[in-house]
mmCIF file of C-alpha atoms in Angstrom:
data_model
loop_
_atom_site.group_PDB
_atom_site.id
_atom_site.type_symbol
_atom_site.label_atom_id
_atom_site.label_comp_id
_atom_site.label_asym_id
_atom_site.label_seq_id
_atom_site.Cartn_x
_atom_site.Cartn_y
_atom_site.Cartn_z
ATOM 1 C CA MET A 1 0.000 0.000 0.000
ATOM 2 C CA PRO A 2 1.373 3.492 -0.826
ATOM 3 C CA VAL A 3 0.095 4.848 2.518
ATOM 4 C CA ALA A 4 -0.892 3.342 5.873
ATOM 5 C CA SER A 5 -4.560 2.323 5.695
ATOM 6 C CA THR A 6 -6.785 -0.340 7.222
ATOM 7 C CA ALA A 7 -7.939 -1.121 3.671
ATOM 8 C CA ALA A 8 -4.920 -3.406 3.541
ATOM 9 C CA LEU A 9 -6.699 -5.682 6.017
ATOM 10 C CA GLN A 10 -9.880 -6.145 3.979
ATOM 11 C CA LYS A 11 -8.643 -9.346 2.351
ATOM 12 C CA LYS A 12 -7.602 -10.722 5.731
ATOM 13 C CA THR A 13 -11.048 -10.016 7.187
ATOM 14 C CA GLU A 14 -12.830 -11.565 4.211
ATOM 15 C CA GLY A 15 -10.502 -14.577 4.355
ATOM 16 C CA PHE A 16 -11.304 -15.111 8.041
ATOM 17 C CA TYR A 17 -15.053 -14.972 7.395
ATOM 18 C CA ALA A 18 -14.695 -17.480 4.564
ATOM 19 C CA GLU A 19 -12.633 -19.767 6.821
ATOM 20 C CA VAL A 20 -15.343 -19.671 9.520
ATOM 21 C CA ARG A 21 -18.058 -20.595 7.003
ATOM 22 C CA ALA A 22 -15.916 -23.387 5.545
ATOM 23 C CA PHE A 23 -15.187 -24.736 9.041
ATOM 24 C CA ALA A 24 -18.908 -24.753 9.918
ATOM 25 C CA ALA A 25 -19.790 -26.592 6.697
ATOM 26 C CA ARG A 26 -16.961 -29.103 7.049
ATOM 27 C CA GLU A 27 -17.672 -29.926 10.706
ATOM 28 C CA GLY A 28 -21.460 -29.738 10.435
ATOM 29 C CA VAL A 29 -21.643 -26.973 13.041
ATOM 30 C CA PRO A 30 -24.737 -24.728 12.979
ATOM 31 C CA VAL A 31 -24.241 -20.971 12.572
ATOM 32 C CA VAL A 32 -26.733 -18.967 14.657
ATOM 33 C CA ASP A 33 -27.451 -15.246 14.302
ATOM 34 C CA LEU A 34 -27.575 -13.859 17.849
ATOM 35 C CA ARG A 35 -30.122 -11.080 18.285
ATOM 36 C CA ALA A 36 -29.740 -7.987 20.440
ATOM 37 C CA GLY A 37 -31.048 -8.611 23.961
ATOM 38 C CA GLN A 38 -31.013 -12.372 23.517
ATOM 39 C CA ARG A 39 -29.551 -14.424 26.367
ATOM 40 C CA LYS A 40 -26.642 -16.291 24.832
ATOM 41 C CA ASP A 41 -26.551 -18.745 27.752
ATOM 42 C CA ASP A 42 -30.085 -19.892 26.906
ATOM 43 C CA VAL A 43 -29.080 -20.521 23.299
ATOM 44 C CA MET A 44 -26.039 -22.436 24.503
ATOM 45 C CA ARG A 45 -28.090 -24.652 26.845
ATOM 46 C CA GLU A 46 -30.471 -25.563 24.028
ATOM 47 C CA HIS A 47 -27.714 -26.510 21.583
ATOM 48 C CA LEU A 48 -25.590 -28.182 24.270
ATOM 49 C CA ALA A 49 -28.496 -30.447 25.250
ATOM 50 C CA ARG A 50 -28.788 -31.624 21.635
ATOM 51 C CA PHE A 51 -25.010 -32.001 21.384
ATOM 52 C CA LEU A 52 -24.832 -34.243 24.460
ATOM 53 C CA ALA A 53 -27.963 -36.175 23.478
ATOM 54 C CA GLY A 54 -26.275 -36.991 20.183
ATOM 55 C CA GLY A 55 -23.331 -38.545 21.999
ATOM 56 C CA GLY A 56 -20.994 -35.559 21.741
ATOM 57 C CA THR A 57 -18.294 -35.207 24.393
ATOM 58 C CA GLU A 58 -15.950 -32.570 22.969
ATOM 59 C CA GLY A 59 -16.213 -30.164 20.064
ATOM 60 C CA VAL A 60 -17.831 -27.008 18.757
ATOM 61 C CA VAL A 61 -21.501 -26.905 19.777
ATOM 62 C CA PHE A 62 -22.476 -23.972 17.536
ATOM 63 C CA ILE A 63 -21.069 -20.750 16.080
ATOM 64 C CA GLY A 64 -22.804 -17.520 16.992
ATOM 65 C CA ARG A 65 -22.695 -14.392 14.861
ATOM 66 C CA ALA A 66 -23.531 -11.037 16.443
ATOM 67 C CA GLN A 67 -23.261 -7.339 15.679
ATOM 68 C CA GLU A 68 -21.653 -5.468 18.575
ATOM 69 C CA LYS A 69 -20.083 -2.063 19.112
ATOM 70 C CA VAL A 70 -16.361 -2.309 19.884
ATOM 71 C CA SER A 71 -13.284 -0.109 19.715
ATOM 72 C CA VAL A 72 -11.370 -0.744 16.489
ATOM 73 C CA TRP A 73 -8.804 0.931 14.250
ATOM 74 C CA ALA A 74 -10.469 2.658 11.307
ATOM 75 C CA THR A 75 -9.398 4.912 8.448
ATOM 76 C CA THR A 76 -10.672 8.472 8.084
ATOM 77 C CA ARG A 77 -9.661 11.223 5.665
ATOM 78 C CA ARG A 78 -7.754 14.369 6.544
ATOM 79 C CA ARG A 79 -6.472 17.275 4.479
ATOM 80 C CA ASP A 80 -2.986 18.728 4.331
ATOM 81 C CA ALA A 81 -1.974 22.373 4.076
ATOM 82 C CA GLU A 82 -2.651 22.343 0.336
ATOM 83 C CA GLY A 83 -6.149 20.942 0.806
ATOM 84 C CA LYS A 84 -5.320 17.492 -0.503
ATOM 85 C CA SER A 85 -6.981 14.586 1.291
ATOM 86 C CA TYR A 86 -5.063 11.678 2.758
ATOM 87 C CA PRO A 87 -6.066 8.623 4.890
ATOM 88 C CA TRP A 88 -5.451 8.625 8.642
ATOM 89 C CA ILE A 89 -5.833 5.723 11.059
ATOM 90 C CA VAL A 90 -7.790 6.493 14.247
ATOM 91 C CA ARG A 91 -9.378 4.573 17.105
ATOM 92 C CA GLU A 92 -13.184 4.535 16.833
ATOM 93 C CA SER A 93 -16.231 2.675 18.179
ATOM 94 C CA ARG A 94 -17.998 0.821 15.398
ATOM 95 C CA VAL A 95 -20.574 -1.957 15.098
ATOM 96 C CA VAL A 96 -18.780 -4.968 13.640
ATOM 97 C CA THR A 97 -19.314 -8.721 13.396
ATOM 98 C CA GLN A 98 -18.350 -10.846 16.398
ATOM 99 C CA TRP A 99 -17.886 -14.607 16.005
ATOM 100 C CA TYR A 100 -18.749 -16.729 19.065
ATOM 101 C CA PHE A 101 -17.444 -20.298 19.109
ATOM 102 C CA TYR A 102 -19.434 -22.122 21.807
ATOM 103 C CA CYS A 103 -17.605 -25.344 22.593
ATOM 104 C CA ARG A 104 -17.398 -28.175 25.071
ATOM 105 C CA ASP A 105 -14.018 -29.365 26.277
ATOM 106 C CA ALA A 106 -13.624 -32.840 27.773
ATOM 107 C CA CYS A 107 -11.737 -31.391 30.769
ATOM 108 C CA ALA A 108 -13.010 -27.800 31.066
ATOM 109 C CA GLY A 109 -16.663 -28.320 30.159
ATOM 110 C CA PRO A 110 -18.656 -25.682 28.248
ATOM 111 C CA PHE A 111 -16.911 -22.418 27.307
ATOM 112 C CA PHE A 112 -16.814 -19.908 24.477
ATOM 113 C CA LEU A 113 -14.109 -18.213 22.437
ATOM 114 C CA LYS A 114 -15.059 -14.938 20.740
ATOM 115 C CA TYR A 115 -13.200 -13.306 17.865
ATOM 116 C CA CYS A 116 -13.770 -9.748 16.732
ATOM 117 C CA GLY A 117 -14.205 -9.803 12.958
ATOM 118 C CA TYR A 118 -12.357 -6.514 12.473
ATOM 119 C CA PHE A 119 -8.771 -5.376 13.058
ATOM 120 C CA PRO A 120 -7.078 -5.810 15.519
ATOM 121 C CA TYR A 121 -9.159 -9.033 15.787
ATOM 122 C CA ASN A 122 -9.358 -9.103 19.581
ATOM 123 C CA ALA A 123 -10.240 -12.461 21.123
ATOM 124 C CA LYS A 124 -11.935 -13.347 24.409
ATOM 125 C CA LEU A 125 -12.059 -16.726 26.152
ATOM 126 C CA CYS A 126 -14.684 -17.274 28.860
ATOM 127 C CA CYS A 127 -14.621 -20.455 30.961
ATOM 128 C CA ASN A 128 -16.225 -21.544 34.240
ATOM 129 C CA GLY A 129 -14.323 -23.180 37.080
ATOM 130 C CA ASN A 130 -17.466 -24.945 38.281
ATOM 131 C CA GLU A 131 -17.881 -26.599 34.877
ATOM 132 C CA TYR A 132 -14.227 -27.634 34.997
ATOM 133 C CA ALA A 133 -14.766 -29.253 38.404
ATOM 134 C CA LYS A 134 -17.860 -31.124 37.165
ATOM 135 C CA ALA A 135 -16.110 -32.378 34.025
ATOM 136 C CA MET A 136 -13.027 -33.544 35.943
ATOM 137 C CA ALA A 137 -15.123 -35.192 38.669
ATOM 138 C CA ALA A 138 -17.093 -37.081 36.022
ATOM 139 C CA ARG A 139 -13.845 -38.209 34.342
ATOM 140 C CA ALA A 140 -12.572 -39.430 37.724
ATOM 141 C CA GLY A 141 -15.764 -41.414 38.327
ATOM 142 C CA ILE A 142 -16.802 -39.353 41.359
ATOM 143 C CA GLY A 143 -20.558 -39.289 41.876
ATOM 144 C CA PHE A 144 -22.154 -35.888 42.454
ATOM 145 C CA THR A 145 -25.404 -33.967 42.266
ATOM 146 C CA PRO A 146 -24.790 -30.867 40.121
ATOM 147 C CA LEU A 147 -26.081 -27.339 40.529
ATOM 148 C CA ASP A 148 -25.868 -24.561 37.957
ATOM 149 C CA ASN A 149 -22.754 -23.192 39.643
ATOM 150 C CA GLY A 150 -21.633 -25.805 42.132
ATOM 151 C CA PHE A 151 -22.449 -29.148 43.722
ATOM 152 C CA ALA A 152 -25.425 -30.070 45.848
ATOM 153 C CA ALA A 153 -23.673 -33.263 47.040
ATOM 154 C CA VAL A 154 -20.551 -35.275 46.191
ATOM 155 C CA ASP A 155 -19.413 -38.806 47.016
ATOM 156 C CA ASP A 156 -15.813 -37.762 47.739
ATOM 157 C CA ALA A 157 -15.581 -34.174 48.948
ATOM 158 C CA ALA A 158 -11.799 -34.304 49.465
ATOM 159 C CA ALA A 159 -11.183 -35.455 45.891
ATOM 160 C CA VAL A 160 -13.475 -32.763 44.468
ATOM 161 C CA GLN A 161 -11.698 -30.165 46.595
ATOM 162 C CA LYS A 162 -8.381 -31.206 45.034
ATOM 163 C CA ILE A 163 -9.924 -30.821 41.600
ATOM 164 C CA CYS A 164 -11.143 -27.331 42.474
ATOM 165 C CA ASP A 165 -7.711 -26.392 43.814
ATOM 166 C CA SER A 166 -6.123 -27.517 40.538
ATOM 167 C CA PHE A 167 -8.036 -24.918 38.501
ATOM 168 C CA ASP A 168 -5.360 -22.269 37.995
ATOM 169 C CA GLU A 169 -3.861 -20.097 35.266
ATOM 170 C CA ASN A 170 -2.179 -23.091 33.655
ATOM 171 C CA VAL A 171 -5.562 -24.700 32.986
ATOM 172 C CA ILE A 172 -6.733 -21.485 31.312
ATOM 173 C CA TRP A 173 -3.536 -21.085 29.276
ATOM 174 C CA ASP A 174 -3.705 -24.705 28.080
ATOM 175 C CA LEU A 175 -7.381 -24.341 27.166
ATOM 176 C CA ALA A 176 -6.675 -21.175 25.172
ATOM 177 C CA ALA A 177 -3.686 -22.722 23.375
ATOM 178 C CA LYS A 178 -5.583 -25.884 22.507
ATOM 179 C CA TRP A 179 -8.668 -24.278 20.997
ATOM 180 C CA THR A 180 -7.013 -21.334 19.247
ATOM 181 C CA GLY A 181 -5.102 -24.035 17.384
ATOM 182 C CA LEU A 182 -8.263 -25.978 16.505
ATOM 183 C CA LEU A 183 -10.595 -23.138 15.526
ATOM 184 C CA PRO A 184 -10.390 -20.692 12.616
ATOM 185 C CA CYS A 185 -8.131 -17.758 13.426
ATOM 186 C CA PRO A 186 -7.805 -14.326 11.784
ATOM 187 C CA TYR A 187 -4.017 -14.661 11.782
ATOM 188 C CA ALA A 188 -2.535 -17.141 9.337
ATOM 189 C CA ALA A 189 0.607 -19.217 9.842
ATOM 190 C CA GLY A 190 2.703 -16.541 8.137
ATOM 191 C CA ASP A 191 1.394 -13.922 10.566
ATOM 192 C CA ALA A 192 2.298 -16.101 13.561
ATOM 193 C CA ALA A 193 5.799 -16.617 12.142
ATOM 194 C CA GLY A 194 6.126 -12.841 11.914
ATOM 195 C CA GLY A 195 5.222 -12.417 15.581
ATOM 196 C CA TYR A 196 1.485 -11.724 15.261
ATOM 197 C CA ARG A 197 -0.034 -14.129 17.756
ATOM 198 C CA TYR A 198 -2.368 -14.117 20.735
ATOM 199 C CA GLU A 199 -1.129 -13.983 24.304
ATOM 200 C CA ALA A 200 -3.524 -14.832 27.127
ATOM 201 C CA SER A 201 -4.102 -12.382 29.964
ATOM 202 C CA VAL A 202 -6.804 -12.360 32.633
ATOM 203 C CA LEU A 203 -9.189 -9.520 31.841
ATOM 204 C CA GLN A 204 -11.856 -10.407 34.413
ATOM 205 C CA ALA A 205 -12.062 -13.032 37.164
ATOM 206 C CA GLU A 206 -15.150 -13.683 39.274
ATOM 207 C CA PHE A 207 -15.167 -15.624 42.543
ATOM 208 C CA SER A 208 -18.167 -16.843 44.489
ATOM 209 C CA LEU A 209 -18.936 -18.895 47.576
ATOM 210 C CA THR A 210 -21.889 -21.150 46.800
ATOM 211 C CA GLN A 211 -24.056 -21.838 49.845
ATOM 212 C CA VAL A 212 -26.537 -24.723 49.787
ATOM 213 C CA LEU A 213 -29.267 -24.161 52.402
ATOM 214 C CA ASP A 214 -30.805 -27.427 53.603
ATOM 215 C CA LYS A 215 -33.509 -25.882 55.851
ATOM 216 C CA PRO A 216 -35.079 -22.451 56.563
ATOM 217 C CA VAL A 217 -33.172 -21.856 59.798
ATOM 218 C CA THR A 218 -29.908 -22.253 57.882
ATOM 219 C CA GLY A 219 -31.027 -19.533 55.495
ATOM 220 C CA ARG A 220 -31.868 -17.214 58.361
ATOM 221 C CA ILE A 221 -28.471 -17.755 59.985
ATOM 222 C CA PHE A 222 -26.703 -17.139 56.666
ATOM 223 C CA PHE A 223 -28.539 -13.912 55.822
ATOM 224 C CA GLU A 224 -28.244 -12.541 59.355
ATOM 225 C CA GLN A 225 -24.488 -13.082 59.178
ATOM 226 C CA VAL A 226 -24.272 -11.450 55.746
ATOM 227 C CA ILE A 227 -26.149 -8.396 57.031
ATOM 228 C CA ARG A 228 -23.974 -8.260 60.162
ATOM 229 C CA ASP A 229 -20.756 -8.514 58.115
ATOM 230 C CA ASN A 230 -21.821 -5.695 55.806
ATOM 231 C CA LEU A 231 -22.965 -3.275 58.482
ATOM 232 C CA ASP A 232 -19.722 -3.084 60.447
ATOM 233 C CA ILE A 233 -18.105 -0.559 58.058
ATOM 234 C CA GLY A 234 -21.146 1.699 57.663
ATOM 235 C CA ARG A 235 -24.726 1.139 56.731
ATOM 236 C CA PRO A 236 -25.486 0.645 53.019
ATOM 237 C CA ASP A 237 -27.356 3.533 51.395
ATOM 238 C CA LYS A 238 -29.580 1.198 49.356
ATOM 239 C CA THR A 239 -31.309 -2.120 49.911
ATOM 240 C CA GLY A 240 -32.972 -3.894 46.990
ATOM 241 C CA LEU A 241 -36.104 -6.029 47.066
ATOM 242 C CA ILE A 242 -36.990 -8.005 43.943
ATOM 243 C CA PHE A 243 -40.554 -9.273 43.493
ATOM 244 C CA GLY A 244 -41.626 -12.247 41.401
ATOM 245 C CA ARG A 245 -44.046 -10.112 39.388
ATOM 246 C CA ARG A 246 -43.675 -6.897 37.463
ATOM 247 C CA ILE A 247 -44.836 -3.671 39.118
ATOM 248 C CA PRO A 248 -45.501 -1.186 36.279
ATOM 249 C CA VAL A 249 -45.896 1.846 38.550
ATOM 250 C CA VAL A 250 -42.851 4.139 38.850
ATOM 251 C CA LYS A 251 -43.056 6.550 41.766
ATOM 252 C CA THR A 252 -41.515 7.564 45.081
ATOM 253 C CA CYS A 253 -43.264 6.642 48.308
ATOM 254 C CA ARG A 254 -42.684 6.088 51.991
ATOM 255 C CA LEU A 255 -42.317 2.435 52.877
ATOM 256 C CA SER A 256 -41.777 0.353 55.987
ATOM 257 C CA VAL A 257 -41.054 -3.303 55.320
ATOM 258 C CA ARG A 258 -41.160 -5.947 58.036
ATOM 259 C CA CYS A 259 -40.414 -9.502 56.913
ATOM 260 C CA ARG A 260 -41.819 -12.752 58.308
ATOM 261 C CA ALA A 261 -40.664 -14.010 61.675
ATOM 262 C CA ASP A 262 -38.339 -16.582 60.122
ATOM 263 C CA LEU A 263 -36.518 -13.986 57.997
ATOM 264 C CA PRO A 264 -34.398 -10.924 58.858
ATOM 265 C CA MET A 265 -36.238 -7.623 59.386
ATOM 266 C CA CYS A 266 -35.666 -4.732 56.995
ATOM 267 C CA LEU A 267 -36.875 -1.186 57.683
ATOM 268 C CA GLY A 268 -36.771 1.705 55.235
ATOM 269 C CA ARG A 269 -37.896 5.348 55.142
ATOM 270 C CA LYS A 270 -38.298 6.006 51.432
ATOM 271 C CA ALA A 271 -38.674 3.698 48.454
ATOM 272 C CA ARG A 272 -38.489 4.097 44.703
ATOM 273 C CA ILE A 273 -40.542 1.593 42.697
ATOM 274 C CA SER A 274 -39.297 0.781 39.204
ATOM 275 C CA GLY A 275 -40.481 -2.277 37.287
ATOM 276 C CA SER A 276 -40.295 -5.274 39.595
ATOM 277 C CA ARG A 277 -37.644 -3.730 41.874
ATOM 278 C CA VAL A 278 -38.097 -1.588 44.964
ATOM 279 C CA VAL A 279 -35.070 0.369 46.151
ATOM 280 C CA ILE A 280 -35.309 1.328 49.820
ATOM 281 C CA ARG A 281 -33.418 4.346 51.114
#
């Protein structure tokens, strides 16, 4: 190219799209257009159920295609002192195609790898440590009763604890290396040889303590302790109550809430009702 321009990457983008379509046709993987506001987890559960029912243990469950706004490098036009126009590369937010590869790994369980379809072709891997623990426990022959994000019961708690402790950065690095090598990639072999390759870094990590309440008194003890732990550094300015039905009225009112005898008591002076949520101040 005579000047620096992102137009040089058009063939690379088109080649990546063609590689994704060829991969889907060759492997018999469905391509699903993901709509705005659609819960991707629900789509994954539906396709994963069919994948497992068909005897699948590891592979690509489906490929999702979505239009999302991201920060990319784009070319605009500027003018020099003589009034002649020339291209200039800037950072802008644009709506571009995102490719979601929803997969199931024999050791890590369900996960997804997302590629941005536009330069610089950012990638994001999202995996779940609970799914890793379930998959590894099943491979080890340990009986368990699963929850969405944990275990309700296990036959060998010590062995499952060791499995949970083994989920570290090496598991994530190995998972990323394995599947970036198996799936279509925007960067070809020549690009990798020239130093253009992905390096994994932790962008976001979420940790949770799953509590399984076997009887109402256990729930009361748990919530009373949570309230006590969060009041020692100053009272919270908001407390949220979520109802099982939608409340269409939006207004401000005075509210005093007193829960049942078997639940903690919550008192408030003012409340703002919005949808199915009441925020107490």
